[in-house]
One Martini backbone bead per residue (centre of mass of N, CA, C, O) as a GRO file, in nm:
protein
  267
    1UNK     BB    1  -3.671 -10.513   4.721
    2UNK     BB    2  -3.537 -10.456   5.006
    3UNK     BB    3  -3.292 -10.201   4.970
    4UNK     BB    4  -3.298 -10.137   4.691
    5UNK     BB    5  -3.199  -9.983   4.415
    6UNK     BB    6  -3.347  -9.669   4.304
    7UNK     BB    7  -3.457  -9.517   3.989
    8UNK     BB    8  -3.610  -9.208   3.917
    9UNK     BB    9  -3.672  -9.182   3.567
   10UNK     BB   10  -3.504  -9.074   3.269
   11UNK     BB   11  -3.245  -9.144   3.043
   12UNK     BB   12  -3.283  -8.859   2.894
   13UNK     BB   13  -3.164  -8.757   3.144
   14UNK     BB   14  -2.871  -8.637   3.256
   15UNK     BB   15  -2.896  -8.710   3.555
   16UNK     BB   16  -2.972  -9.007   3.517
   17UNK     BB   17  -2.742  -9.101   3.327
   18UNK     BB   18  -2.513  -9.047   3.527
   19UNK     BB   19  -2.606  -9.259   3.738
   20UNK     BB   20  -2.623  -9.512   3.560
   21UNK     BB   21  -2.326  -9.519   3.478
   22UNK     BB   22  -2.224  -9.567   3.767
   23UNK     BB   23  -2.374  -9.831   3.828
   24UNK     BB   24  -2.240  -9.991   3.598
   25UNK     BB   25  -1.943  -9.949   3.685
   26UNK     BB   26  -2.022 -10.083   3.987
   27UNK     BB   27  -2.219 -10.325   3.976
   28UNK     BB   28  -2.516 -10.222   4.050
   29UNK     BB   29  -2.808 -10.310   4.156
   30UNK     BB   30  -3.119 -10.203   3.992
   31UNK     BB   31  -3.412  -9.991   3.969
   32UNK     BB   32  -3.593  -9.871   3.696
   33UNK     BB   33  -3.822  -9.592   3.718
   34UNK     BB   34  -4.018  -9.468   3.492
   35UNK     BB   35  -4.043  -9.106   3.443
   36UNK     BB   36  -4.239  -8.873   3.301
   37UNK     BB   37  -4.162  -8.530   3.290
   38UNK     BB   38  -4.438  -8.451   3.096
   39UNK     BB   39  -4.701  -8.554   3.295
   40UNK     BB   40  -4.721  -8.450   3.568
   41UNK     BB   41  -4.994  -8.550   3.749
   42UNK     BB   42  -4.959  -8.851   3.617
   43UNK     BB   43  -4.767  -8.930   3.806
   44UNK     BB   44  -4.665  -9.126   4.032
   45UNK     BB   45  -4.740  -9.099   4.364
   46UNK     BB   46  -4.467  -9.197   4.497
   47UNK     BB   47  -4.296  -8.986   4.345
   48UNK     BB   48  -4.441  -8.723   4.447
   49UNK     BB   49  -4.348  -8.768   4.740
   50UNK     BB   50  -4.040  -8.740   4.672
   51UNK     BB   51  -4.123  -8.519   4.419
   52UNK     BB   52  -4.321  -8.249   4.442
   53UNK     BB   53  -4.156  -8.071   4.205
   54UNK     BB   54  -4.057  -8.264   3.960
   55UNK     BB   55  -3.796  -8.376   3.931
   56UNK     BB   56  -3.585  -8.588   3.735
   57UNK     BB   57  -3.462  -8.711   4.021
   58UNK     BB   58  -3.452  -9.027   4.208
   59UNK     BB   59  -3.275  -9.178   4.493
   60UNK     BB   60  -3.258  -9.515   4.626
   61UNK     BB   61  -3.086  -9.647   4.939
   62UNK     BB   62  -3.280  -9.750   5.135
   63UNK     BB   63  -3.269  -9.475   5.359
   64UNK     BB   64  -3.165  -9.328   5.104
   65UNK     BB   65  -3.230  -8.992   4.969
   66UNK     BB   66  -3.167  -8.856   4.641
   67UNK     BB   67  -3.140  -8.566   4.380
   68UNK     BB   68  -2.831  -8.527   4.324
   69UNK     BB   69  -2.612  -8.657   4.105
   70UNK     BB   70  -2.327  -8.604   4.239
   71UNK     BB   71  -2.402  -8.717   4.516
   72UNK     BB   72  -2.466  -8.996   4.406
   73UNK     BB   73  -2.190  -9.068   4.298
   74UNK     BB   74  -2.044  -9.056   4.572
   75UNK     BB   75  -2.214  -9.267   4.713
   76UNK     BB   76  -2.159  -9.507   4.528
   77UNK     BB   77  -1.843  -9.502   4.536
   78UNK     BB   78  -1.831  -9.542   4.848
   79UNK     BB   79  -2.023  -9.783   4.917
   80UNK     BB   80  -1.901  -9.946   4.636
   81UNK     BB   81  -1.574  -9.956   4.633
   82UNK     BB   82  -1.530 -10.296   4.604
   83UNK     BB   83  -1.681 -10.266   4.324
   84UNK     BB   84  -1.603 -10.280   4.025
   85UNK     BB   85  -1.501  -9.970   3.972
   86UNK     BB   86  -1.241  -9.870   4.202
   87UNK     BB   87  -1.145  -9.568   4.060
   88UNK     BB   88  -1.366  -9.337   4.068
   89UNK     BB   89  -1.263  -9.202   4.372
   90UNK     BB   90  -1.012  -9.315   4.457
   91UNK     BB   91  -0.732  -9.395   4.708
   92UNK     BB   92  -0.662  -9.095   4.791
   93UNK     BB   93  -0.643  -8.771   4.879
   94UNK     BB   94  -0.522  -8.666   4.614
   95UNK     BB   95  -0.717  -8.801   4.415
   96UNK     BB   96  -0.981  -8.692   4.540
   97UNK     BB   97  -0.919  -8.388   4.503
   98UNK     BB   98  -0.900  -8.398   4.196
   99UNK     BB   99  -1.181  -8.506   4.141
  100UNK     BB  100  -1.333  -8.277   4.287
  101UNK     BB  101  -1.234  -8.045   4.115
  102UNK     BB  102  -1.362  -8.158   3.839
  103UNK     BB  103  -1.649  -8.180   3.937
  104UNK     BB  104  -1.680  -7.874   3.987
  105UNK     BB  105  -1.614  -7.782   3.704
  106UNK     BB  106  -1.849  -7.919   3.567
  107UNK     BB  107  -2.079  -7.784   3.738
  108UNK     BB  108  -1.974  -7.466   3.707
  109UNK     BB  109  -1.846  -7.454   3.385
  110UNK     BB  110  -1.986  -7.680   3.184
  111UNK     BB  111  -2.293  -7.730   3.215
  112UNK     BB  112  -2.433  -7.461   3.134
  113UNK     BB  113  -2.309  -7.389   2.851
  114UNK     BB  114  -2.384  -7.662   2.721
  115UNK     BB  115  -2.690  -7.639   2.761
  116UNK     BB  116  -2.728  -7.364   2.617
  117UNK     BB  117  -2.618  -7.447   2.345
  118UNK     BB  118  -2.817  -7.675   2.282
  119UNK     BB  119  -3.071  -7.505   2.314
  120UNK     BB  120  -3.012  -7.296   2.089
  121UNK     BB  121  -2.981  -7.503   1.849
  122UNK     BB  122  -3.284  -7.594   1.852
  123UNK     BB  123  -3.374  -7.298   1.724
  124UNK     BB  124  -3.167  -7.296   1.512
  125UNK     BB  125  -3.067  -7.303   1.213
  126UNK     BB  126  -2.899  -7.457   0.998
  127UNK     BB  127  -2.641  -7.474   0.827
  128UNK     BB  128  -2.515  -7.464   0.546
  129UNK     BB  129  -2.487  -7.717   0.325
  130UNK     BB  130  -2.178  -7.690   0.262
  131UNK     BB  131  -2.086  -7.729   0.557
  132UNK     BB  132  -2.206  -8.017   0.593
  133UNK     BB  133  -2.039  -8.131   0.332
  134UNK     BB  134  -1.734  -7.976   0.392
  135UNK     BB  135  -1.655  -7.683   0.304
  136UNK     BB  136  -1.580  -7.581   0.635
  137UNK     BB  137  -1.466  -7.819   0.820
  138UNK     BB  138  -1.150  -7.776   0.835
  139UNK     BB  139  -1.244  -7.506   0.988
  140UNK     BB  140  -1.319  -7.502   1.298
  141UNK     BB  141  -1.348  -7.204   1.404
  142UNK     BB  142  -1.484  -7.094   1.147
  143UNK     BB  143  -1.733  -7.270   1.166
  144UNK     BB  144  -1.842  -7.149   1.423
  145UNK     BB  145  -1.887  -6.864   1.313
  146UNK     BB  146  -2.077  -6.949   1.089
  147UNK     BB  147  -2.294  -7.075   1.268
  148UNK     BB  148  -2.363  -6.819   1.424
  149UNK     BB  149  -2.398  -6.607   1.187
  150UNK     BB  150  -2.582  -6.784   0.990
  151UNK     BB  151  -2.852  -6.767   1.140
  152UNK     BB  152  -2.946  -6.490   1.024
  153UNK     BB  153  -2.987  -6.605   0.731
  154UNK     BB  154  -3.188  -6.834   0.761
  155UNK     BB  155  -3.439  -6.645   0.925
  156UNK     BB  156  -3.399  -6.350   1.020
  157UNK     BB  157  -3.450  -6.208   0.713
  158UNK     BB  158  -3.599  -6.439   0.577
  159UNK     BB  159  -3.749  -6.692   0.438
  160UNK     BB  160  -3.931  -6.864   0.219
  161UNK     BB  161  -4.197  -6.699   0.356
  162UNK     BB  162  -4.043  -6.465   0.455
  163UNK     BB  163  -4.119  -6.295   0.709
  164UNK     BB  164  -4.115  -6.291   1.032
  165UNK     BB  165  -4.242  -6.279   1.315
  166UNK     BB  166  -4.157  -6.093   1.584
  167UNK     BB  167  -4.145  -6.324   1.797
  168UNK     BB  168  -3.963  -6.511   1.634
  169UNK     BB  169  -3.731  -6.315   1.589
  170UNK     BB  170  -3.667  -6.271   1.888
  171UNK     BB  171  -3.603  -6.564   1.957
  172UNK     BB  172  -3.367  -6.601   1.761
  173UNK     BB  173  -3.193  -6.374   1.880
  174UNK     BB  174  -3.171  -6.491   2.162
  175UNK     BB  175  -3.035  -6.759   2.068
  176UNK     BB  176  -2.790  -6.630   1.937
  177UNK     BB  177  -2.682  -6.498   2.195
  178UNK     BB  178  -2.661  -6.758   2.358
  179UNK     BB  179  -2.467  -6.900   2.172
  180UNK     BB  180  -2.232  -6.698   2.192
  181UNK     BB  181  -2.196  -6.704   2.498
  182UNK     BB  182  -2.161  -7.016   2.540
  183UNK     BB  183  -1.928  -7.056   2.342
  184UNK     BB  184  -1.720  -6.881   2.487
  185UNK     BB  185  -1.727  -7.029   2.758
  186UNK     BB  186  -1.663  -7.316   2.648
  187UNK     BB  187  -1.392  -7.254   2.515
  188UNK     BB  188  -1.244  -7.192   2.777
  189UNK     BB  189  -1.281  -7.468   2.906
  190UNK     BB  190  -1.159  -7.644   2.670
  191UNK     BB  191  -0.877  -7.518   2.691
  192UNK     BB  192  -0.819  -7.635   2.970
  193UNK     BB  193  -0.859  -7.931   2.894
  194UNK     BB  194  -0.643  -7.947   2.678
  195UNK     BB  195  -0.409  -7.897   2.871
  196UNK     BB  196  -0.464  -8.123   3.075
  197UNK     BB  197  -0.472  -8.361   2.845
  198UNK     BB  198  -0.157  -8.324   2.795
  199UNK     BB  199  -0.079  -8.446   3.095
  200UNK     BB  200  -0.334  -8.645   3.084
  201UNK     BB  201  -0.566  -8.886   3.014
  202UNK     BB  202  -0.730  -8.754   3.241
  203UNK     BB  203  -0.850  -8.515   3.446
  204UNK     BB  204  -0.738  -8.663   3.733
  205UNK     BB  205  -0.553  -8.848   3.537
  206UNK     BB  206  -0.486  -9.205   3.452
  207UNK     BB  207  -0.800  -9.230   3.530
  208UNK     BB  208  -1.117  -9.325   3.532
  209UNK     BB  209  -1.365  -9.103   3.662
  210UNK     BB  210  -1.604  -8.899   3.783
  211UNK     BB  211  -1.491  -8.656   3.626
  212UNK     BB  212  -1.569  -8.789   3.349
  213UNK     BB  213  -1.854  -8.909   3.383
  214UNK     BB  214  -2.009  -8.634   3.439
  215UNK     BB  215  -1.979  -8.542   3.123
  216UNK     BB  216  -2.138  -8.729   2.929
  217UNK     BB  217  -2.422  -8.605   2.869
  218UNK     BB  218  -2.337  -8.315   2.765
  219UNK     BB  219  -2.122  -8.407   2.559
  220UNK     BB  220  -2.318  -8.573   2.389
  221UNK     BB  221  -2.491  -8.333   2.303
  222UNK     BB  222  -2.264  -8.186   2.155
  223UNK     BB  223  -2.199  -8.436   1.955
  224UNK     BB  224  -2.495  -8.422   1.800
  225UNK     BB  225  -2.376  -8.147   1.674
  226UNK     BB  226  -2.173  -8.004   1.444
  227UNK     BB  227  -2.148  -7.718   1.583
  228UNK     BB  228  -2.034  -7.856   1.861
  229UNK     BB  229  -1.840  -8.081   1.776
  230UNK     BB  230  -1.611  -7.891   1.671
  231UNK     BB  231  -1.509  -7.818   1.961
  232UNK     BB  232  -1.386  -8.101   2.000
  233UNK     BB  233  -1.229  -8.171   1.727
  234UNK     BB  234  -1.030  -7.908   1.743
  235UNK     BB  235  -0.924  -8.084   1.995
  236UNK     BB  236  -0.710  -8.329   2.038
  237UNK     BB  237  -0.745  -8.413   2.345
  238UNK     BB  238  -1.051  -8.395   2.368
  239UNK     BB  239  -1.112  -8.594   2.141
  240UNK     BB  240  -0.970  -8.837   2.266
  241UNK     BB  241  -1.128  -8.839   2.533
  242UNK     BB  242  -1.414  -8.869   2.412
  243UNK     BB  243  -1.369  -9.136   2.263
  244UNK     BB  244  -1.312  -9.292   2.520
  245UNK     BB  245  -1.562  -9.236   2.716
  246UNK     BB  246  -1.791  -9.293   2.493
  247UNK     BB  247  -1.680  -9.609   2.456
  248UNK     BB  248  -1.803  -9.715   2.693
  249UNK     BB  249  -2.015  -9.961   2.785
  250UNK     BB  250  -2.193  -9.805   2.983
  251UNK     BB  251  -2.271  -9.577   2.781
  252UNK     BB  252  -2.385  -9.747   2.553
  253UNK     BB  253  -2.618  -9.855   2.726
  254UNK     BB  254  -2.752  -9.589   2.796
  255UNK     BB  255  -2.816  -9.514   2.502
  256UNK     BB  256  -3.014  -9.761   2.465
  257UNK     BB  257  -3.227  -9.628   2.684
  258UNK     BB  258  -3.301  -9.372   2.498
  259UNK     BB  259  -3.630  -9.378   2.565
  260UNK     BB  260  -3.939  -9.346   2.588
  261UNK     BB  261  -4.188  -9.414   2.758
  262UNK     BB  262  -4.430  -9.618   2.765
  263UNK     BB  263  -4.765  -9.602   2.694
  264UNK     BB  264  -4.826  -9.846   2.909
  265UNK     BB  265  -4.739  -9.700   3.137
  266UNK     BB  266  -4.860  -9.625   3.474
  267UNK     BB  267  -4.675  -9.325   3.454
   0.00000   0.00000   0.00000
């Protein structure tokens, strides 16, 4: 269909998921063209013309082509302001400036440490079984410390099969350091959120906006691991906010799309 909105990418990508959530909130019809980011040169030729460097996302809307998810959110909310959720971008200069402020906070202060934290946890061994079963769960901050420090005991000093090889040991140590660094940075950001959400229902005010929507993919990744979920649950207002925004029908539907591209797909 000429002029139709097209999204190239996989819903498993945070950038793509962010855009899809906005399109669903705005009731915008679109075509999702699944592109497996891990297939390199086998990707469809028309996509490689749009994205010669293989980025995770390309968005087409008529003659407009965009590749940065937050710019795409602003485009969708502006162009389709009179349909679907009409409050995503605000209705006046004051509301818009508040939304923009929190969009920038998400991009500059929340996005990187949350991604680094999730990345490091993928390499680090799980916390002790008793912590997972609830032994230390009631102590939110203490559990965080246990999770970070406990990694060294998991494999760092030698696992079931004895000592690790030096390369593996070095990688685990690098990931432990990344975990500690990103956890500290993210705790500072979440403390600011906790204070803000004590004053308002959502980040930019009393309405769900792009400021909240933009957090969904990375916050969802944090919520998927008990070691990072505790950072959300230990903050009353952040926990309430997360339960609210993650329960939206648009996000539930995006989650249902999070499957790898079909093996039969031509790209």
